[in-house]
Amino acid sequence: MSYPGYPPSGGYPAFPGYPPTGQESYPPAGQFSYPAVPGGYPPAGGGTFPAAPPTAGFPAPGGFPAPGGFPAPGGYTGAPQAGGMPPYPGAPTAPGFGVPPAGPGFGGYQQPSAQSYAGGGPAQIPGYGGQAPSPMPAPPAAMVQCTQGTIQAAPDFNAERDAEILRKAMKGFGTDEQAIINVVANRSNDQRQKIKAAFKTMYGKDLIKDLKSELSGNIEELILALFMPGTYYDAWSLRHAMKGAGTQERVLIEILCTRTNQEIREIVNCYKSEFGRDIEQDIRSDTSGHFERLLVSMCQGNRDETQTVDYQKAQEDAQRLYQAGEGKLGTDESCFNMVLATRSFPQLKATVEAYSRIANRDLLSSIDREFSGNVERGLKAILQCALNRPAFFAERLYHSMKGAGTDDSTLIRIIVTRSEIDLVQIKQMFTQMYQKTLATMIASDTSGDYRRLLLAIVGQ
């Protein structure tokens, strides 16, 4: 069978010196699922590698080339072409949630087609994929984490020089907004913190207060967000989502259901130290029922984060979820909470695949049928992040600008928080899902300095 998540762009690397003496499989046992052959590869005494089973399409009939080259010049049956990889069993079909598109930070492979599915099945939910796939190994951790931000740390950084530029931009009559944009859009968050400290040291003034006095509206909100440390900005956003009358539940979902364990624990600690409040208590005060329980589970920051997938457990969890929902009258909400709050994202992806085989229905579709309101949105956000996190944020950005008016706070929050993490991939998914670029939609929904700064962060 082919190796999901492999090869990198440009083909398989050579494996000189494989296998080590006495080793019984090639690659090492358990690594890429190539069947072991007694005696190892190549057979004792040399010669060529034996041919793969006829159905695998890999390697070419006649076996592997002699040691010293992998694959043989000219390729092998099913070999990836430049920029792509062959379909593999269980590959998602729907645009958005599945294999990332070719581009920076990815291996350069292409979205598999619908024909790559094993066994067919029901229609998918647009954008999220996930039906009747066969088991496949989780991709290597390095590929899972191959994300890229649009903002990188500036080379030859000088905090004092940047502080001086900002001071001149705000000094006297009027404000040079373009000079401010040029600095803040091209420095990492860590560098902005150093500029803020240098400004106070050099001028005895608080940079944030000066910026607030010179700016207003959305451009002010965007620049102030850029100068907040990332953890503080998340904690600040959660506090404002629960402060005063009403609760912005979608903000709670967006942050608590998508962050890593470490990020959540840092947010919880920052919330306590900066606002003197217990986030769990605030969640209990502002939400209720199964949604409250889901968010309380999320803010523990105890999700399993191992990259190894236990397919037996995925099968058991899928059966458990089916029996808790589609397979009975009524819904056992606590079962869904337990599985979705504790399993790793790669494990959840395998569970989604197993569920499709058991229920003949996509798990996201089942959640649509079994839940409603905020708990439905929260559970789906977790699964969407397990399937394709950049596509989840691409969808959120699209809906922040779709229709009349713009949800500027959501637009700002996602652009800022993902700018150094995976905004490159979010842009790619946005184009794939909506047939227009993120920059194009931002340009049509915003104006003035606010538009210029957003576009500078997103990158053209």
JSON list of N, CA and C in Angstrom, two decimals, residues 131-178:
[
{"chain": "A", "resi": 131, "resn": "GLN", "atom": "N", "xyz": [-15.88, 10.03, 5.17]},
{"chain": "A", "resi": 131, "resn": "GLN", "atom": "CA", "xyz": [-16.82, 8.93, 5.06]},
{"chain": "A", "resi": 131, "resn": "GLN", "atom": "C", "xyz": [-16.06, 7.65, 4.76]},
{"chain": "A", "resi": 132, "resn": "ALA", "atom": "N", "xyz": [-16.56, 6.58, 5.26]},
{"chain": "A", "resi": 132, "resn": "ALA", "atom": "CA", "xyz": [-16.15, 5.23, 4.93]},
{"chain": "A", "resi": 132, "resn": "ALA", "atom": "C", "xyz": [-14.72, 5.03, 4.48]},
{"chain": "A", "resi": 133, "resn": "PRO", "atom": "N", "xyz": [-13.72, 5.63, 5.17]},
{"chain": "A", "resi": 133, "resn": "PRO", "atom": "CA", "xyz": [-12.34, 5.37, 4.77]},
{"chain": "A", "resi": 133, "resn": "PRO", "atom": "C", "xyz": [-11.82, 4.11, 5.44]},
{"chain": "A", "resi": 134, "resn": "SER", "atom": "N", "xyz": [-10.75, 3.55, 4.92]},
{"chain": "A", "resi": 134, "resn": "SER", "atom": "CA", "xyz": [-10.13, 2.41, 5.56]},
{"chain": "A", "resi": 134, "resn": "SER", "atom": "C", "xyz": [-9.04, 2.90, 6.50]},
{"chain": "A", "resi": 135, "resn": "PRO", "atom": "N", "xyz": [-8.66, 2.07, 7.47]},
{"chain": "A", "resi": 135, "resn": "PRO", "atom": "CA", "xyz": [-7.65, 2.52, 8.43]},
{"chain": "A", "resi": 135, "resn": "PRO", "atom": "C", "xyz": [-6.36, 2.90, 7.74]},
{"chain": "A", "resi": 136, "resn": "MET", "atom": "N", "xyz": [-5.69, 3.92, 8.25]},
{"chain": "A", "resi": 136, "resn": "MET", "atom": "CA", "xyz": [-4.39, 4.30, 7.71]},
{"chain": "A", "resi": 136, "resn": "MET", "atom": "C", "xyz": [-3.57, 4.89, 8.84]},
{"chain": "A", "resi": 137, "resn": "PRO", "atom": "N", "xyz": [-2.27, 4.75, 8.76]},
{"chain": "A", "resi": 137, "resn": "PRO", "atom": "CA", "xyz": [-1.43, 5.28, 9.83]},
{"chain": "A", "resi": 137, "resn": "PRO", "atom": "C", "xyz": [-1.54, 6.80, 9.91]},
{"chain": "A", "resi": 138, "resn": "ALA", "atom": "N", "xyz": [-1.39, 7.33, 11.12]},
{"chain": "A", "resi": 138, "resn": "ALA", "atom": "CA", "xyz": [-1.35, 8.78, 11.26]},
{"chain": "A", "resi": 138, "resn": "ALA", "atom": "C", "xyz": [-0.10, 9.31, 10.57]},
{"chain": "A", "resi": 139, "resn": "PRO", "atom": "N", "xyz": [-0.17, 10.52, 9.98]},
{"chain": "A", "resi": 139, "resn": "PRO", "atom": "CA", "xyz": [1.02, 11.08, 9.35]},
{"chain": "A", "resi": 139, "resn": "PRO", "atom": "C", "xyz": [2.09, 11.35, 10.39]},
{"chain": "A", "resi": 140, "resn": "PRO", "atom": "N", "xyz": [3.35, 11.39, 9.99]},
{"chain": "A", "resi": 140, "resn": "PRO", "atom": "CA", "xyz": [4.41, 11.70, 10.94]},
{"chain": "A", "resi": 140, "resn": "PRO", "atom": "C", "xyz": [4.15, 13.03, 11.62]},
{"chain": "A", "resi": 141, "resn": "ALA", "atom": "N", "xyz": [4.59, 13.15, 12.87]},
{"chain": "A", "resi": 141, "resn": "ALA", "atom": "CA", "xyz": [4.35, 14.38, 13.63]},
{"chain": "A", "resi": 141, "resn": "ALA", "atom": "C", "xyz": [4.86, 15.61, 12.90]},
{"chain": "A", "resi": 142, "resn": "ALA", "atom": "N", "xyz": [5.99, 15.46, 12.19]},
{"chain": "A", "resi": 142, "resn": "ALA", "atom": "CA", "xyz": [6.57, 16.60, 11.49]},
{"chain": "A", "resi": 142, "resn": "ALA", "atom": "C", "xyz": [5.61, 17.13, 10.44]},
{"chain": "A", "resi": 143, "resn": "MET", "atom": "N", "xyz": [4.85, 16.22, 9.80]},
{"chain": "A", "resi": 143, "resn": "MET", "atom": "CA", "xyz": [3.92, 16.68, 8.77]},
{"chain": "A", "resi": 143, "resn": "MET", "atom": "C", "xyz": [2.68, 17.29, 9.41]},
{"chain": "A", "resi": 144, "resn": "VAL", "atom": "N", "xyz": [2.23, 16.70, 10.54]},
{"chain": "A", "resi": 144, "resn": "VAL", "atom": "CA", "xyz": [1.07, 17.25, 11.23]},
{"chain": "A", "resi": 144, "resn": "VAL", "atom": "C", "xyz": [1.33, 18.70, 11.63]},
{"chain": "A", "resi": 145, "resn": "GLN", "atom": "N", "xyz": [2.55, 19.01, 11.98]},
{"chain": "A", "resi": 145, "resn": "GLN", "atom": "CA", "xyz": [2.87, 20.32, 12.53]},
{"chain": "A", "resi": 145, "resn": "GLN", "atom": "C", "xyz": [3.45, 21.29, 11.50]},
{"chain": "A", "resi": 146, "resn": "CYS", "atom": "N", "xyz": [3.39, 20.91, 10.20]},
{"chain": "A", "resi": 146, "resn": "CYS", "atom": "CA", "xyz": [4.03, 21.76, 9.21]},
{"chain": "A", "resi": 146, "resn": "CYS", "atom": "C", "xyz": [3.13, 22.94, 8.86]},
{"chain": "A", "resi": 147, "resn": "THR", "atom": "N", "xyz": [3.07, 23.89, 9.74]},
{"chain": "A", "resi": 147, "resn": "THR", "atom": "CA", "xyz": [2.27, 25.09, 9.54]},
{"chain": "A", "resi": 147, "resn": "THR", "atom": "C", "xyz": [3.20, 26.29, 9.43]},
{"chain": "A", "resi": 148, "resn": "GLN", "atom": "N", "xyz": [2.62, 27.39, 8.96]},
{"chain": "A", "resi": 148, "resn": "GLN", "atom": "CA", "xyz": [3.46, 28.56, 8.69]},
{"chain": "A", "resi": 148, "resn": "GLN", "atom": "C", "xyz": [2.66, 29.83, 8.84]},
{"chain": "A", "resi": 149, "resn": "GLY", "atom": "N", "xyz": [3.24, 30.81, 9.52]},
{"chain": "A", "resi": 149, "resn": "GLY", "atom": "CA", "xyz": [2.60, 32.11, 9.67]},
{"chain": "A", "resi": 149, "resn": "GLY", "atom": "C", "xyz": [3.01, 33.06, 8.56]},
{"chain": "A", "resi": 150, "resn": "THR", "atom": "N", "xyz": [2.20, 34.08, 8.36]},
{"chain": "A", "resi": 150, "resn": "THR", "atom": "CA", "xyz": [2.55, 35.11, 7.37]},
{"chain": "A", "resi": 150, "resn": "THR", "atom": "C", "xyz": [3.52, 36.12, 7.95]},
{"chain": "A", "resi": 151, "resn": "ILE", "atom": "N", "xyz": [3.58, 36.20, 9.27]},
{"chain": "A", "resi": 151, "resn": "ILE", "atom": "CA", "xyz": [4.51, 37.13, 9.93]},
{"chain": "A", "resi": 151, "resn": "ILE", "atom": "C", "xyz": [5.67, 36.33, 10.51]},
{"chain": "A", "resi": 152, "resn": "GLN", "atom": "N", "xyz": [6.86, 36.72, 10.15]},
{"chain": "A", "resi": 152, "resn": "GLN", "atom": "CA", "xyz": [8.08, 36.10, 10.68]},
{"chain": "A", "resi": 152, "resn": "GLN", "atom": "C", "xyz": [8.86, 37.18, 11.44]},
{"chain": "A", "resi": 153, "resn": "ALA", "atom": "N", "xyz": [9.71, 36.75, 12.34]},
{"chain": "A", "resi": 153, "resn": "ALA", "atom": "CA", "xyz": [10.56, 37.71, 13.04]},
{"chain": "A", "resi": 153, "resn": "ALA", "atom": "C", "xyz": [11.44, 38.44, 12.03]},
{"chain": "A", "resi": 154, "resn": "ALA", "atom": "N", "xyz": [11.51, 39.77, 12.17]},
{"chain": "A", "resi": 154, "resn": "ALA", "atom": "CA", "xyz": [12.28, 40.58, 11.23]},
{"chain": "A", "resi": 154, "resn": "ALA", "atom": "C", "xyz": [13.78, 40.38, 11.46]},
{"chain": "A", "resi": 155, "resn": "PRO", "atom": "N", "xyz": [14.55, 40.19, 10.39]},
{"chain": "A", "resi": 155, "resn": "PRO", "atom": "CA", "xyz": [16.00, 40.11, 10.56]},
{"chain": "A", "resi": 155, "resn": "PRO", "atom": "C", "xyz": [16.55, 41.51, 10.87]},
{"chain": "A", "resi": 156, "resn": "ASP", "atom": "N", "xyz": [17.71, 41.56, 11.45]},
{"chain": "A", "resi": 156, "resn": "ASP", "atom": "CA", "xyz": [18.35, 42.85, 11.79]},
{"chain": "A", "resi": 156, "resn": "ASP", "atom": "C", "xyz": [17.41, 43.74, 12.59]},
{"chain": "A", "resi": 157, "resn": "PHE", "atom": "N", "xyz": [16.71, 43.11, 13.52]},
{"chain": "A", "resi": 157, "resn": "PHE", "atom": "CA", "xyz": [15.74, 43.84, 14.34]},
{"chain": "A", "resi": 157, "resn": "PHE", "atom": "C", "xyz": [16.44, 44.78, 15.32]},
{"chain": "A", "resi": 158, "resn": "ASN", "atom": "N", "xyz": [15.91, 46.00, 15.45]},
{"chain": "A", "resi": 158, "resn": "ASN", "atom": "CA", "xyz": [16.44, 46.98, 16.39]},
{"chain": "A", "resi": 158, "resn": "ASN", "atom": "C", "xyz": [15.27, 47.65, 17.08]},
{"chain": "A", "resi": 159, "resn": "ALA", "atom": "N", "xyz": [15.04, 47.28, 18.34]},
{"chain": "A", "resi": 159, "resn": "ALA", "atom": "CA", "xyz": [13.87, 47.79, 19.06]},
{"chain": "A", "resi": 159, "resn": "ALA", "atom": "C", "xyz": [13.92, 49.30, 19.24]},
{"chain": "A", "resi": 160, "resn": "GLU", "atom": "N", "xyz": [15.11, 49.84, 19.51]},
{"chain": "A", "resi": 160, "resn": "GLU", "atom": "CA", "xyz": [15.23, 51.29, 19.72]},
{"chain": "A", "resi": 160, "resn": "GLU", "atom": "C", "xyz": [14.92, 52.06, 18.44]},
{"chain": "A", "resi": 161, "resn": "ARG", "atom": "N", "xyz": [15.39, 51.54, 17.32]},
{"chain": "A", "resi": 161, "resn": "ARG", "atom": "CA", "xyz": [15.12, 52.20, 16.04]},
{"chain": "A", "resi": 161, "resn": "ARG", "atom": "C", "xyz": [13.62, 52.19, 15.74]},
{"chain": "A", "resi": 162, "resn": "ASP", "atom": "N", "xyz": [12.97, 51.05, 15.98]},
{"chain": "A", "resi": 162, "resn": "ASP", "atom": "CA", "xyz": [11.52, 50.97, 15.74]},
{"chain": "A", "resi": 162, "resn": "ASP", "atom": "C", "xyz": [10.74, 51.87, 16.69]},
{"chain": "A", "resi": 163, "resn": "ALA", "atom": "N", "xyz": [11.18, 51.94, 17.94]},
{"chain": "A", "resi": 163, "resn": "ALA", "atom": "CA", "xyz": [10.52, 52.83, 18.90]},
{"chain": "A", "resi": 163, "resn": "ALA", "atom": "C", "xyz": [10.62, 54.28, 18.44]},
{"chain": "A", "resi": 164, "resn": "GLU", "atom": "N", "xyz": [11.76, 54.64, 17.89]},
{"chain": "A", "resi": 164, "resn": "GLU", "atom": "CA", "xyz": [11.94, 56.01, 17.39]},
{"chain": "A", "resi": 164, "resn": "GLU", "atom": "C", "xyz": [11.03, 56.29, 16.20]},
{"chain": "A", "resi": 165, "resn": "ILE", "atom": "N", "xyz": [10.88, 55.31, 15.31]},
{"chain": "A", "resi": 165, "resn": "ILE", "atom": "CA", "xyz": [9.98, 55.46, 14.16]},
{"chain": "A", "resi": 165, "resn": "ILE", "atom": "C", "xyz": [8.55, 55.69, 14.63]},
{"chain": "A", "resi": 166, "resn": "LEU", "atom": "N", "xyz": [8.12, 54.92, 15.61]},
{"chain": "A", "resi": 166, "resn": "LEU", "atom": "CA", "xyz": [6.75, 55.06, 16.11]},
{"chain": "A", "resi": 166, "resn": "LEU", "atom": "C", "xyz": [6.56, 56.40, 16.81]},
{"chain": "A", "resi": 167, "resn": "ARG", "atom": "N", "xyz": [7.57, 56.84, 17.54]},
{"chain": "A", "resi": 167, "resn": "ARG", "atom": "CA", "xyz": [7.49, 58.14, 18.22]},
{"chain": "A", "resi": 167, "resn": "ARG", "atom": "C", "xyz": [7.34, 59.27, 17.20]},
{"chain": "A", "resi": 168, "resn": "LYS", "atom": "N", "xyz": [8.13, 59.24, 16.14]},
{"chain": "A", "resi": 168, "resn": "LYS", "atom": "CA", "xyz": [8.04, 60.28, 15.11]},
{"chain": "A", "resi": 168, "resn": "LYS", "atom": "C", "xyz": [6.69, 60.24, 14.40]},
{"chain": "A", "resi": 169, "resn": "ALA", "atom": "N", "xyz": [6.14, 59.01, 14.23]},
{"chain": "A", "resi": 169, "resn": "ALA", "atom": "CA", "xyz": [4.86, 58.86, 13.54]},
{"chain": "A", "resi": 169, "resn": "ALA", "atom": "C", "xyz": [3.71, 59.47, 14.32]},
{"chain": "A", "resi": 170, "resn": "MET", "atom": "N", "xyz": [3.88, 59.58, 15.64]},
{"chain": "A", "resi": 170, "resn": "MET", "atom": "CA", "xyz": [2.79, 60.12, 16.48]},
{"chain": "A", "resi": 170, "resn": "MET", "atom": "C", "xyz": [3.07, 61.51, 17.02]},
{"chain": "A", "resi": 171, "resn": "LYS", "atom": "N", "xyz": [4.26, 62.02, 16.75]},
{"chain": "A", "resi": 171, "resn": "LYS", "atom": "CA", "xyz": [4.65, 63.32, 17.31]},
{"chain": "A", "resi": 171, "resn": "LYS", "atom": "C", "xyz": [4.10, 64.46, 16.46]},
{"chain": "A", "resi": 172, "resn": "GLY", "atom": "N", "xyz": [3.68, 65.52, 17.10]},
{"chain": "A", "resi": 172, "resn": "GLY", "atom": "CA", "xyz": [3.22, 66.70, 16.37]},
{"chain": "A", "resi": 172, "resn": "GLY", "atom": "C", "xyz": [1.79, 66.54, 15.87]},
{"chain": "A", "resi": 173, "resn": "PHE", "atom": "N", "xyz": [1.46, 67.36, 14.89]},
{"chain": "A", "resi": 173, "resn": "PHE", "atom": "CA", "xyz": [0.10, 67.40, 14.37]},
{"chain": "A", "resi": 173, "resn": "PHE", "atom": "C", "xyz": [-0.12, 66.25, 13.38]},
{"chain": "A", "resi": 174, "resn": "GLY", "atom": "N", "xyz": [-1.16, 65.46, 13.59]},
{"chain": "A", "resi": 174, "resn": "GLY", "atom": "CA", "xyz": [-1.44, 64.34, 12.70]},
{"chain": "A", "resi": 174, "resn": "GLY", "atom": "C", "xyz": [-0.64, 63.11, 13.05]},
{"chain": "A", "resi": 175, "resn": "THR", "atom": "N", "xyz": [-1.00, 62.01, 12.41]},
{"chain": "A", "resi": 175, "resn": "THR", "atom": "CA", "xyz": [-0.36, 60.72, 12.67]},
{"chain": "A", "resi": 175, "resn": "THR", "atom": "C", "xyz": [0.03, 60.08, 11.34]},
{"chain": "A", "resi": 176, "resn": "ASP", "atom": "N", "xyz": [1.24, 59.58, 11.30]},
{"chain": "A", "resi": 176, "resn": "ASP", "atom": "CA", "xyz": [1.71, 58.87, 10.10]},
{"chain": "A", "resi": 176, "resn": "ASP", "atom": "C", "xyz": [1.34, 57.40, 10.25]},
{"chain": "A", "resi": 177, "resn": "GLU", "atom": "N", "xyz": [0.10, 57.06, 9.88]},
{"chain": "A", "resi": 177, "resn": "GLU", "atom": "CA", "xyz": [-0.38, 55.69, 10.06]},
{"chain": "A", "resi": 177, "resn": "GLU", "atom": "C", "xyz": [0.42, 54.68, 9.25]},
{"chain": "A", "resi": 178, "resn": "GLN", "atom": "N", "xyz": [0.87, 55.09, 8.06]},
{"chain": "A", "resi": 178, "resn": "GLN", "atom": "CA", "xyz": [1.62, 54.15, 7.22]},
{"chain": "A", "resi": 178, "resn": "GLN", "atom": "C", "xyz": [2.93, 53.74, 7.88]}
]
